[in-house]
């Protein structure tokens, strides 16, 4: 359950950054992988 919560936090931050016009998909994909310990589940 902690992994899911972590991925939600990372994804939420990614969305906020994207909305602000500062998406850095490579960095956020890496952060999401680290948070979940696996493959990213963020839609492209």
Coordinates of N, CA and C in Angstrom, one line a residue:
X1 N 0.8 -1.2 0.0 CA 0.0 0.0 0.0 C 0.9 1.3 0.0
X2 N 2.0 1.2 0.7 CA 2.9 2.4 0.7 C 3.4 2.7 -0.6
X3 N 3.7 1.7 -1.5 CA 4.1 2.0 -2.8 C 3.1 2.8 -3.6
X4 N 1.8 2.4 -3.5 CA 0.8 3.0 -4.2 C 0.7 4.5 -3.8
X5 N 0.7 4.7 -2.5 CA 0.7 6.1 -2.0 C 1.8 6.9 -2.5
X6 N 3.0 6.3 -2.5 CA 4.2 7.0 -2.9 C 4.1 7.4 -4.4
X7 N 3.6 6.5 -5.2 CA 3.4 6.8 -6.6 C 2.4 7.8 -6.9
X8 N 1.3 7.8 -6.0 CA 0.3 8.9 -6.2 C 0.9 10.3 -5.8
X9 N 1.7 10.3 -4.8 CA 2.3 11.6 -4.4 C 3.3 12.1 -5.6
X10 N 4.1 11.2 -6.1 CA 5.0 11.6 -7.2 C 4.2 12.0 -8.4
X11 N 3.1 11.3 -8.7 CA 2.3 11.6 -9.9 C 1.6 12.9 -9.7
X12 N 1.1 13.2 -8.5 CA 0.4 14.5 -8.3 C 1.4 15.6 -8.5
X13 N 2.6 15.5 -8.0 CA 3.7 16.5 -8.1 C 4.0 16.7 -9.6
X14 N 4.1 15.6 -10.3 CA 4.3 15.6 -11.8 C 3.2 16.4 -12.5
X15 N 2.0 16.2 -12.1 CA 0.9 16.9 -12.7 C 0.9 18.4 -12.4
X16 N 1.3 18.7 -11.2 CA 1.4 20.1 -10.8 C 2.5 20.8 -11.6
X17 N 3.6 20.1 -11.7 CA 4.7 20.7 -12.5 C 4.3 20.9 -14.0
X18 N 3.6 19.9 -14.5 CA 3.2 19.9 -15.9 C 2.2 21.1 -16.1
X19 N 1.3 21.2 -15.2 CA 0.3 22.3 -15.3 C 1.0 23.7 -15.2
X20 N 2.1 23.7 -14.5 CA 2.9 25.0 -14.3 C 3.8 25.2 -15.5
X21 N 3.8 24.3 -16.4 CA 4.6 24.4 -17.6 C 6.1 24.0 -17.5
X22 N 6.3 23.2 -16.5 CA 7.7 22.7 -16.2 C 7.8 21.2 -16.2
X23 N 7.3 20.5 -17.1 CA 7.3 19.1 -17.1 C 8.8 18.6 -17.4
X24 N 9.3 17.7 -16.6 CA 10.6 17.1 -16.8 C 10.3 15.6 -16.7
X25 N 9.8 15.0 -17.8 CA 9.3 13.7 -17.8 C 10.4 12.7 -17.4
X26 N 11.6 12.9 -17.9 CA 12.7 11.9 -17.5 C 12.9 11.9 -16.0
X27 N 13.0 13.1 -15.4 CA 13.3 13.1 -14.0 C 12.1 12.5 -13.2
X28 N 10.9 12.8 -13.6 CA 9.7 12.3 -12.9 C 9.5 10.8 -13.1
X29 N 9.9 10.3 -14.3 CA 9.8 8.9 -14.5 C 10.8 8.2 -13.5
X30 N 12.0 8.7 -13.4 CA 13.0 8.2 -12.5 C 12.5 8.2 -11.1
X31 N 11.9 9.3 -10.7 CA 11.4 9.5 -9.3 C 10.3 8.5 -9.0
X32 N 9.4 8.3 -10.0 CA 8.3 7.4 -9.9 C 8.8 6.0 -9.8
X33 N 9.8 5.6 -10.6 CA 10.4 4.3 -10.5 C 11.0 4.0 -9.1
X34 N 11.7 5.0 -8.6 CA 12.3 4.9 -7.2 C 11.2 4.8 -6.2
X35 N 10.1 5.6 -6.3 CA 9.0 5.6 -5.3 C 8.3 4.2 -5.3
X36 N 8.1 3.6 -6.5 CA 7.3 2.4 -6.6 C 8.2 1.2 -6.6
X37 N 9.5 1.3 -6.9 CA 10.4 0.2 -6.9 C 10.1 -0.7 -8.2
X38 N 9.6 -0.1 -9.2 CA 9.3 -0.8 -10.4 C 9.1 0.1 -11.6
X39 N 8.4 -0.5 -12.6 CA 8.1 0.3 -13.8 C 7.1 1.4 -13.5
X40 N 7.3 2.6 -14.2 CA 6.3 3.7 -14.0 C 5.0 3.3 -14.6
X41 N 3.9 3.8 -14.0 CA 2.6 3.6 -14.4 C 1.9 4.9 -14.9
X42 N 2.7 5.8 -15.2 CA 2.2 7.1 -15.6 C 1.9 7.1 -17.1
X43 N 0.7 7.5 -17.5 CA 0.3 7.5 -18.9 C 1.2 8.5 -19.6
X44 N 1.5 8.1 -20.8 CA 2.4 9.0 -21.6 C 1.7 10.2 -22.1

